[in-house]
C-alpha cells in the first residue's frame, strides 16, 4: 500500500511537471509571437506609407500625361528638337522611377516587397520577381508581411555575405493548386543546420524569423520547405486558400 501511494504521488508530480513545462513553453512562444508581431507591425506601417506615396506619384504622372503631350507638340511645332529630346529624356527617367514599383494586388505585400527589394538593389543583387497575391487569403495582412518580410530579409542578408557577381534572388508569389505559394531562392554561402532544421547565421540571432514563419504556416495548415545545395538556398511556403 505504501509503495502504491509513493508511485501515485510520483506519477502526479511528473504529470504536473509535464503540464507546467508545456504551459510555460506555450507562454514563451506566445510572448515571442507578440513581440515579433508588434515590432513588425510598426515596421509595416512605415513601409505602407512609403508605398502609398509611390502610388501617389503614379497617379500624379498619369494626371500630368496630357500636359506632357501638349508640351511636346509645341516643341515639335516650333522645331525645338533639342529641347524636345531633353524633355523626353527627363520623362523617361521619371517613368523609370515610377515603374520600379512592384504591384502584387495587396498594398501590404507591396510595401514589404518593394522595401526589401530596394535594399537588395542597393547591394547589386540580380533580381527576378513575379508576384500576384490572391484575394481569398486565410492569413491576415500582418501575418503575410511577417512571412514575406522574414523570407526576404534572410535572402538579402545571405546575398550580402557573397561577392557581388554571385548575388541573386528569385521571388515568386501566386496561386498554385488552390494554395498561396511563396518561393524565394537566393545565392547562399554558409548555412547552419541542426537536427534537420536550418538556423540563422546571424550573431546573437535566435532564429525568431524562421520560428515566426513556421508558426504562421502551421496555424493555417500550411507547409514550409527549405533546401540548400550548390550555393543556392530555397524556401517554399504553401498555405491553403479560403473557399471563394
PDB file of C-alpha atoms in Angstrom:
ATOM      1  CA  UNK A   1       0.000   0.000   0.000  1.00  0.00           C
ATOM      2  CA  UNK A   2       2.831   2.341   0.927  1.00  0.00           C
ATOM      3  CA  UNK A   3       4.529   1.759  -2.419  1.00  0.00           C
ATOM      4  CA  UNK A   4       1.274   2.403  -4.309  1.00  0.00           C
ATOM      5  CA  UNK A   5       0.912   5.768  -2.570  1.00  0.00           C
ATOM      6  CA  UNK A   6       4.516   6.681  -3.410  1.00  0.00           C
ATOM      7  CA  UNK A   7       4.010   5.656  -7.052  1.00  0.00           C
ATOM      8  CA  UNK A   8       0.753   7.611  -7.246  1.00  0.00           C
ATOM      9  CA  UNK A   9       2.355  10.725  -5.786  1.00  0.00           C
ATOM     10  CA  UNK A  10       5.363  10.402  -8.117  1.00  0.00           C
ATOM     11  CA  UNK A  11       3.078   9.980 -11.120  1.00  0.00           C
ATOM     12  CA  UNK A  12       1.031  13.007 -10.103  1.00  0.00           C
ATOM     13  CA  UNK A  13       4.177  15.091  -9.626  1.00  0.00           C
ATOM     14  CA  UNK A  14       5.518  14.032 -13.050  1.00  0.00           C
ATOM     15  CA  UNK A  15       2.200  14.836 -14.724  1.00  0.00           C
ATOM     16  CA  UNK A  16       2.096  18.229 -13.028  1.00  0.00           C
ATOM     17  CA  UNK A  17       5.690  18.963 -14.019  1.00  0.00           C
ATOM     18  CA  UNK A  18       4.967  17.958 -17.619  1.00  0.00           C
ATOM     19  CA  UNK A  19       1.850  20.155 -17.677  1.00  0.00           C
ATOM     20  CA  UNK A  20       3.788  23.132 -16.294  1.00  0.00           C
ATOM     21  CA  UNK A  21       6.576  22.656 -18.862  1.00  0.00           C
ATOM     22  CA  UNK A  22       4.057  22.551 -21.740  1.00  0.00           C
ATOM     23  CA  UNK A  23       2.232  25.599 -20.351  1.00  0.00           C
ATOM     24  CA  UNK A  24       5.490  27.524 -19.855  1.00  0.00           C
ATOM     25  CA  UNK A  25       6.665  26.662 -23.370  1.00  0.00           C
ATOM     26  CA  UNK A  26       3.359  27.818 -24.842  1.00  0.00           C
ATOM     27  CA  UNK A  27       3.537  31.079 -22.912  1.00  0.00           C
ATOM     28  CA  UNK A  28       7.086  31.675 -24.137  1.00  0.00           C
ATOM     29  CA  UNK A  29       6.036  31.050 -27.766  1.00  0.00           C
ATOM     30  CA  UNK A  30       3.064  33.393 -27.399  1.00  0.00           C
ATOM     31  CA  UNK A  31       5.303  36.080 -25.874  1.00  0.00           C
ATOM     32  CA  UNK A  32       7.800  35.767 -28.737  1.00  0.00           C
ATOM     33  CA  UNK A  33       4.965  35.929 -31.259  1.00  0.00           C
ATOM     34  CA  UNK A  34       3.538  39.090 -29.705  1.00  0.00           C
ATOM     35  CA  UNK A  35       6.918  40.833 -29.523  1.00  0.00           C
ATOM     36  CA  UNK A  36       7.802  39.997 -33.121  1.00  0.00           C
ATOM     37  CA  UNK A  37       4.339  40.928 -34.392  1.00  0.00           C
ATOM     38  CA  UNK A  38       4.369  44.263 -32.550  1.00  0.00           C
ATOM     39  CA  UNK A  39       7.795  45.165 -33.927  1.00  0.00           C
ATOM     40  CA  UNK A  40       6.892  44.126 -37.466  1.00  0.00           C
ATOM     41  CA  UNK A  41       3.522  45.882 -37.346  1.00  0.00           C
ATOM     42  CA  UNK A  42       5.290  49.175 -36.647  1.00  0.00           C
ATOM     43  CA  UNK A  43       7.750  48.479 -39.454  1.00  0.00           C
ATOM     44  CA  UNK A  44       4.960  47.552 -41.860  1.00  0.00           C
ATOM     45  CA  UNK A  45       3.032  50.745 -41.092  1.00  0.00           C
ATOM     46  CA  UNK A  46       6.083  52.775 -42.116  1.00  0.00           C
ATOM     47  CA  UNK A  47       6.534  50.772 -45.309  1.00  0.00           C
ATOM     48  CA  UNK A  48       2.867  51.103 -46.197  1.00  0.00           C
ATOM     49  CA  UNK A  49       3.203  54.886 -46.011  1.00  0.00           C
ATOM     50  CA  UNK A  50       6.174  54.650 -48.370  1.00  0.00           C
ATOM     51  CA  UNK A  51       4.337  52.540 -50.945  1.00  0.00           C
ATOM     52  CA  UNK A  52       1.238  54.744 -50.744  1.00  0.00           C
ATOM     53  CA  UNK A  53       3.494  57.681 -51.561  1.00  0.00           C
ATOM     54  CA  UNK A  54       4.745  55.765 -54.603  1.00  0.00           C
ATOM     55  CA  UNK A  55       1.160  55.191 -55.720  1.00  0.00           C
ATOM     56  CA  UNK A  56       0.503  58.917 -55.413  1.00  0.00           C
ATOM     57  CA  UNK A  57       3.489  59.531 -57.699  1.00  0.00           C
ATOM     58  CA  UNK A  58       1.997  57.149 -60.263  1.00  0.00           C
ATOM     59  CA  UNK A  59      -1.388  58.858 -60.138  1.00  0.00           C
ATOM     60  CA  UNK A  60       0.333  62.248 -60.431  1.00  0.00           C
ATOM     61  CA  UNK A  61       2.258  61.146 -63.510  1.00  0.00           C
ATOM     62  CA  UNK A  62      -0.933  59.932 -65.172  1.00  0.00           C
ATOM     63  CA  UNK A  63      -2.671  63.195 -64.313  1.00  0.00           C
ATOM     64  CA  UNK A  64       0.152  65.174 -65.946  1.00  0.00           C
ATOM     65  CA  UNK A  65       0.242  62.965 -69.037  1.00  0.00           C
ATOM     66  CA  UNK A  66      -1.936  65.297 -71.163  1.00  0.00           C
ATOM     67  CA  UNK A  67       0.204  68.297 -70.222  1.00  0.00           C
ATOM     68  CA  UNK A  68       3.344  66.414 -71.236  1.00  0.00           C
ATOM     69  CA  UNK A  69       1.836  65.590 -74.638  1.00  0.00           C
ATOM     70  CA  UNK A  70       0.798  69.198 -75.263  1.00  0.00           C
ATOM     71  CA  UNK A  71       4.235  70.477 -74.302  1.00  0.00           C
ATOM     72  CA  UNK A  72       5.950  68.050 -76.696  1.00  0.00           C
ATOM     73  CA  UNK A  73       3.587  69.062 -79.524  1.00  0.00           C
ATOM     74  CA  UNK A  74       4.532  72.707 -79.014  1.00  0.00           C
ATOM     75  CA  UNK A  75       8.266  71.925 -79.042  1.00  0.00           C
ATOM     76  CA  UNK A  76       7.798  69.834 -82.200  1.00  0.00           C
ATOM     77  CA  UNK A  77       5.752  72.530 -83.976  1.00  0.00           C
ATOM     78  CA  UNK A  78       8.346  75.179 -83.187  1.00  0.00           C
ATOM     79  CA  UNK A  79      11.194  72.944 -84.307  1.00  0.00           C
ATOM     80  CA  UNK A  80      12.871  72.856 -80.873  1.00  0.00           C
ATOM     81  CA  UNK A  81      14.189  69.363 -81.381  1.00  0.00           C
ATOM     82  CA  UNK A  82      16.991  69.624 -78.832  1.00  0.00           C
ATOM     83  CA  UNK A  83      14.575  70.796 -76.155  1.00  0.00           C
ATOM     84  CA  UNK A  84      12.146  68.054 -77.153  1.00  0.00           C
ATOM     85  CA  UNK A  85      14.902  65.434 -76.861  1.00  0.00           C
ATOM     86  CA  UNK A  86      15.899  66.700 -73.400  1.00  0.00           C
ATOM     87  CA  UNK A  87      12.264  66.728 -72.325  1.00  0.00           C
ATOM     88  CA  UNK A  88      11.740  63.134 -73.478  1.00  0.00           C
ATOM     89  CA  UNK A  89      14.859  62.037 -71.595  1.00  0.00           C
ATOM     90  CA  UNK A  90      13.560  63.661 -68.409  1.00  0.00           C
ATOM     91  CA  UNK A  91      10.198  61.944 -68.826  1.00  0.00           C
ATOM     92  CA  UNK A  92      11.921  58.589 -69.405  1.00  0.00           C
ATOM     93  CA  UNK A  93      13.927  58.978 -66.181  1.00  0.00           C
ATOM     94  CA  UNK A  94      10.801  59.949 -64.285  1.00  0.00           C
ATOM     95  CA  UNK A  95       8.874  56.977 -65.670  1.00  0.00           C
ATOM     96  CA  UNK A  96      11.722  54.599 -64.785  1.00  0.00           C
ATOM     97  CA  UNK A  97      11.436  55.707 -61.164  1.00  0.00           C
ATOM     98  CA  UNK A  98       7.697  55.065 -61.177  1.00  0.00           C
ATOM     99  CA  UNK A  99       7.942  51.676 -62.870  1.00  0.00           C
ATOM    100  CA  UNK A 100      10.307  50.293 -60.229  1.00  0.00           C
ATOM    101  CA  UNK A 101       7.261  49.776 -58.012  1.00  0.00           C
ATOM    102  CA  UNK A 102       6.099  46.143 -57.975  1.00  0.00           C
ATOM    103  CA  UNK A 103       2.336  45.794 -57.639  1.00  0.00           C
ATOM    104  CA  UNK A 104       1.009  42.470 -56.324  1.00  0.00           C
ATOM    105  CA  UNK A 105      -2.614  43.460 -55.743  1.00  0.00           C
ATOM    106  CA  UNK A 106      -2.069  43.655 -51.978  1.00  0.00           C
ATOM    107  CA  UNK A 107      -0.841  47.011 -50.643  1.00  0.00           C
ATOM    108  CA  UNK A 108       0.764  45.494 -47.534  1.00  0.00           C
ATOM    109  CA  UNK A 109       2.681  42.932 -49.582  1.00  0.00           C
ATOM    110  CA  UNK A 110       3.684  45.731 -51.986  1.00  0.00           C
ATOM    111  CA  UNK A 111       5.110  47.689 -49.066  1.00  0.00           C
ATOM    112  CA  UNK A 112       7.278  44.828 -47.831  1.00  0.00           C
ATOM    113  CA  UNK A 113       8.310  43.580 -51.261  1.00  0.00           C
ATOM    114  CA  UNK A 114       9.349  46.960 -52.648  1.00  0.00           C
ATOM    115  CA  UNK A 115      11.144  47.943 -49.463  1.00  0.00           C
ATOM    116  CA  UNK A 116      13.189  44.736 -49.264  1.00  0.00           C
ATOM    117  CA  UNK A 117      13.948  44.617 -52.976  1.00  0.00           C
ATOM    118  CA  UNK A 118      15.141  48.208 -52.828  1.00  0.00           C
ATOM    119  CA  UNK A 119      17.704  47.104 -50.236  1.00  0.00           C
ATOM    120  CA  UNK A 120      18.705  44.193 -52.492  1.00  0.00           C
ATOM    121  CA  UNK A 121      19.149  46.504 -55.487  1.00  0.00           C
ATOM    122  CA  UNK A 122      21.482  48.730 -53.479  1.00  0.00           C
ATOM    123  CA  UNK A 123      23.598  45.628 -52.827  1.00  0.00           C
ATOM    124  CA  UNK A 124      23.662  44.926 -56.591  1.00  0.00           C
ATOM    125  CA  UNK A 125      21.693  41.713 -56.201  1.00  0.00           C
ATOM    126  CA  UNK A 126      20.344  40.401 -59.521  1.00  0.00           C
ATOM    127  CA  UNK A 127      16.567  40.154 -59.172  1.00  0.00           C
ATOM    128  CA  UNK A 128      13.892  38.087 -60.862  1.00  0.00           C
ATOM    129  CA  UNK A 129      10.469  38.831 -59.367  1.00  0.00           C
ATOM    130  CA  UNK A 130       6.953  37.731 -60.261  1.00  0.00           C
ATOM    131  CA  UNK A 131       4.271  38.401 -57.660  1.00  0.00           C
ATOM    132  CA  UNK A 132       0.470  38.384 -57.569  1.00  0.00           C
ATOM    133  CA  UNK A 133      -1.272  37.938 -54.221  1.00  0.00           C
ATOM    134  CA  UNK A 134      -4.663  36.123 -54.388  1.00  0.00           C
ATOM    135  CA  UNK A 135      -7.728  37.777 -52.850  1.00  0.00           C
ATOM    136  CA  UNK A 136      -9.060  34.968 -50.659  1.00  0.00           C
ATOM    137  CA  UNK A 137      -6.199  34.771 -48.151  1.00  0.00           C
ATOM    138  CA  UNK A 138      -6.833  32.979 -44.852  1.00  0.00           C
ATOM    139  CA  UNK A 139      -3.993  34.845 -43.118  1.00  0.00           C
ATOM    140  CA  UNK A 140      -4.004  38.486 -42.060  1.00  0.00           C
ATOM    141  CA  UNK A 141      -2.015  41.150 -43.892  1.00  0.00           C
ATOM    142  CA  UNK A 142       0.311  41.433 -40.901  1.00  0.00           C
ATOM    143  CA  UNK A 143       0.975  37.683 -40.943  1.00  0.00           C
ATOM    144  CA  UNK A 144       1.543  37.714 -44.710  1.00  0.00           C
ATOM    145  CA  UNK A 145       4.040  40.543 -44.369  1.00  0.00           C
ATOM    146  CA  UNK A 146       5.719  38.839 -41.426  1.00  0.00           C
ATOM    147  CA  UNK A 147       6.289  35.705 -43.511  1.00  0.00           C
ATOM    148  CA  UNK A 148       7.322  37.589 -46.644  1.00  0.00           C
ATOM    149  CA  UNK A 149       9.485  40.080 -44.763  1.00  0.00           C
ATOM    150  CA  UNK A 150      11.416  37.385 -42.926  1.00  0.00           C
ATOM    151  CA  UNK A 151      11.937  35.346 -46.107  1.00  0.00           C
ATOM    152  CA  UNK A 152      13.301  38.369 -47.956  1.00  0.00           C
ATOM    153  CA  UNK A 153      15.405  39.558 -45.007  1.00  0.00           C
ATOM    154  CA  UNK A 154      17.114  36.173 -44.837  1.00  0.00           C
ATOM    155  CA  UNK A 155      17.696  36.153 -48.602  1.00  0.00           C
ATOM    156  CA  UNK A 156      19.133  39.683 -48.703  1.00  0.00           C
ATOM    157  CA  UNK A 157      21.403  39.032 -45.724  1.00  0.00           C
ATOM    158  CA  UNK A 158      22.652  35.822 -47.310  1.00  0.00           C
ATOM    159  CA  UNK A 159      23.405  37.580 -50.614  1.00  0.00           C
ATOM    160  CA  UNK A 160      25.209  40.365 -48.757  1.00  0.00           C
ATOM    161  CA  UNK A 161      27.846  37.931 -47.494  1.00  0.00           C
ATOM    162  CA  UNK A 162      28.904  36.966 -51.019  1.00  0.00           C
ATOM    163  CA  UNK A 163      30.883  38.706 -53.799  1.00  0.00           C
ATOM    164  CA  UNK A 164      28.655  40.963 -55.933  1.00  0.00           C
ATOM    165  CA  UNK A 165      28.929  38.805 -59.034  1.00  0.00           C
ATOM    166  CA  UNK A 166      27.399  35.846 -57.156  1.00  0.00           C
ATOM    167  CA  UNK A 167      24.388  37.679 -55.693  1.00  0.00           C
ATOM    168  CA  UNK A 168      20.928  36.816 -56.996  1.00  0.00           C
ATOM    169  CA  UNK A 169      17.344  36.433 -55.775  1.00  0.00           C
ATOM    170  CA  UNK A 170      14.325  34.864 -57.431  1.00  0.00           C
ATOM    171  CA  UNK A 171      10.951  35.641 -55.891  1.00  0.00           C
ATOM    172  CA  UNK A 172       7.601  34.162 -56.876  1.00  0.00           C
ATOM    173  CA  UNK A 173       4.228  34.761 -55.228  1.00  0.00           C
ATOM    174  CA  UNK A 174       0.997  33.402 -56.644  1.00  0.00           C
ATOM    175  CA  UNK A 175      -1.775  30.840 -56.534  1.00  0.00           C
ATOM    176  CA  UNK A 176      -0.869  27.201 -57.033  1.00  0.00           C
ATOM    177  CA  UNK A 177      -3.316  24.296 -56.764  1.00  0.00           C
ATOM    178  CA  UNK A 178      -5.730  26.252 -54.587  1.00  0.00           C
ATOM    179  CA  UNK A 179      -2.987  27.473 -52.271  1.00  0.00           C
ATOM    180  CA  UNK A 180      -0.991  30.632 -51.663  1.00  0.00           C
ATOM    181  CA  UNK A 181       2.502  29.818 -52.907  1.00  0.00           C
ATOM    182  CA  UNK A 182       5.562  31.830 -51.896  1.00  0.00           C
ATOM    183  CA  UNK A 183       9.022  30.962 -53.151  1.00  0.00           C
ATOM    184  CA  UNK A 184      12.324  32.726 -52.536  1.00  0.00           C
ATOM    185  CA  UNK A 185      15.594  31.422 -53.952  1.00  0.00           C
ATOM    186  CA  UNK A 186      18.885  33.158 -53.326  1.00  0.00           C
ATOM    187  CA  UNK A 187      22.615  32.702 -53.518  1.00  0.00           C
ATOM    188  CA  UNK A 188      23.990  31.398 -50.250  1.00  0.00           C
ATOM    189  CA  UNK A 189      27.318  30.770 -48.586  1.00  0.00           C
ATOM    190  CA  UNK A 190      27.481  29.458 -45.046  1.00  0.00           C
ATOM    191  CA  UNK A 191      24.406  27.538 -43.897  1.00  0.00           C
ATOM    192  CA  UNK A 192      23.759  26.294 -40.359  1.00  0.00           C
ATOM    193  CA  UNK A 193      21.666  23.208 -39.741  1.00  0.00           C
ATOM    194  CA  UNK A 194      20.943  21.325 -36.537  1.00  0.00           C
ATOM    195  CA  UNK A 195      18.751  18.236 -36.054  1.00  0.00           C
ATOM    196  CA  UNK A 196      17.280  18.660 -39.525  1.00  0.00           C
ATOM    197  CA  UNK A 197      16.342  22.320 -39.038  1.00  0.00           C
ATOM    198  CA  UNK A 198      18.014  25.391 -40.529  1.00  0.00           C
ATOM    199  CA  UNK A 199      19.320  28.050 -38.156  1.00  0.00           C
ATOM    200  CA  UNK A 200      20.071  31.725 -38.560  1.00  0.00           C
ATOM    201  CA  UNK A 201      23.708  32.585 -39.286  1.00  0.00           C
ATOM    202  CA  UNK A 202      23.494  35.998 -37.597  1.00  0.00           C
ATOM    203  CA  UNK A 203      25.464  36.564 -34.409  1.00  0.00           C
ATOM    204  CA  UNK A 204      23.204  36.640 -31.374  1.00  0.00           C
ATOM    205  CA  UNK A 205      20.184  35.673 -33.519  1.00  0.00           C
ATOM    206  CA  UNK A 206      17.917  33.002 -32.075  1.00  0.00           C
ATOM    207  CA  UNK A 207      16.007  32.279 -35.273  1.00  0.00           C
ATOM    208  CA  UNK A 208      12.892  34.264 -34.381  1.00  0.00           C
ATOM    209  CA  UNK A 209      12.225  34.941 -38.058  1.00  0.00           C
ATOM    210  CA  UNK A 210      12.274  31.262 -39.010  1.00  0.00           C
ATOM    211  CA  UNK A 211      10.241  30.478 -35.903  1.00  0.00           C
ATOM    212  CA  UNK A 212       7.622  33.054 -36.894  1.00  0.00           C
ATOM    213  CA  UNK A 213       7.342  31.698 -40.454  1.00  0.00           C
ATOM    214  CA  UNK A 214       6.882  28.132 -39.241  1.00  0.00           C
ATOM    215  CA  UNK A 215       4.286  29.120 -36.631  1.00  0.00           C
ATOM    216  CA  UNK A 216       2.139  31.052 -39.114  1.00  0.00           C
ATOM    217  CA  UNK A 217       2.274  28.291 -41.732  1.00  0.00           C
ATOM    218  CA  UNK A 218       1.341  25.661 -39.137  1.00  0.00           C
ATOM    219  CA  UNK A 219      -1.510  27.826 -37.813  1.00  0.00           C
ATOM    220  CA  UNK A 220      -3.245  27.706 -41.209  1.00  0.00           C
ATOM    221  CA  UNK A 221      -2.420  24.122 -42.120  1.00  0.00           C
ATOM    222  CA  UNK A 222       0.380  25.195 -44.433  1.00  0.00           C
ATOM    223  CA  UNK A 223       3.709  23.717 -45.409  1.00  0.00           C
ATOM    224  CA  UNK A 224       7.262  25.060 -45.271  1.00  0.00           C
ATOM    225  CA  UNK A 225      10.095  23.545 -47.279  1.00  0.00           C
ATOM    226  CA  UNK A 226      13.705  24.716 -47.023  1.00  0.00           C
ATOM    227  CA  UNK A 227      16.507  23.344 -49.157  1.00  0.00           C
ATOM    228  CA  UNK A 228      20.079  24.283 -49.966  1.00  0.00           C
ATOM    229  CA  UNK A 229      22.557  22.911 -52.463  1.00  0.00           C
ATOM    230  CA  UNK A 230      25.439  24.179 -54.591  1.00  0.00           C
ATOM    231  CA  UNK A 231      25.350  27.745 -53.268  1.00  0.00           C
ATOM    232  CA  UNK A 232      21.575  28.174 -53.538  1.00  0.00           C
ATOM    233  CA  UNK A 233      19.108  28.383 -50.659  1.00  0.00           C
ATOM    234  CA  UNK A 234      15.388  27.995 -51.351  1.00  0.00           C
ATOM    235  CA  UNK A 235      12.322  28.489 -49.174  1.00  0.00           C
ATOM    236  CA  UNK A 236       8.857  27.437 -50.296  1.00  0.00           C
ATOM    237  CA  UNK A 237       5.645  28.037 -48.400  1.00  0.00           C
ATOM    238  CA  UNK A 238       2.169  26.809 -49.292  1.00  0.00           C
ATOM    239  CA  UNK A 239      -0.947  27.848 -47.361  1.00  0.00           C
ATOM    240  CA  UNK A 240      -4.459  26.666 -48.338  1.00  0.00           C
ATOM    241  CA  UNK A 241      -6.669  29.475 -49.608  1.00  0.00           C
ATOM    242  CA  UNK A 242     -10.177  30.106 -48.355  1.00  0.00           C
ATOM    243  CA  UNK A 243     -13.059  28.843 -50.455  1.00  0.00           C
ATOM    244  CA  UNK A 244     -14.449  31.507 -52.765  1.00  0.00           C
TER     245      UNK A 244
END
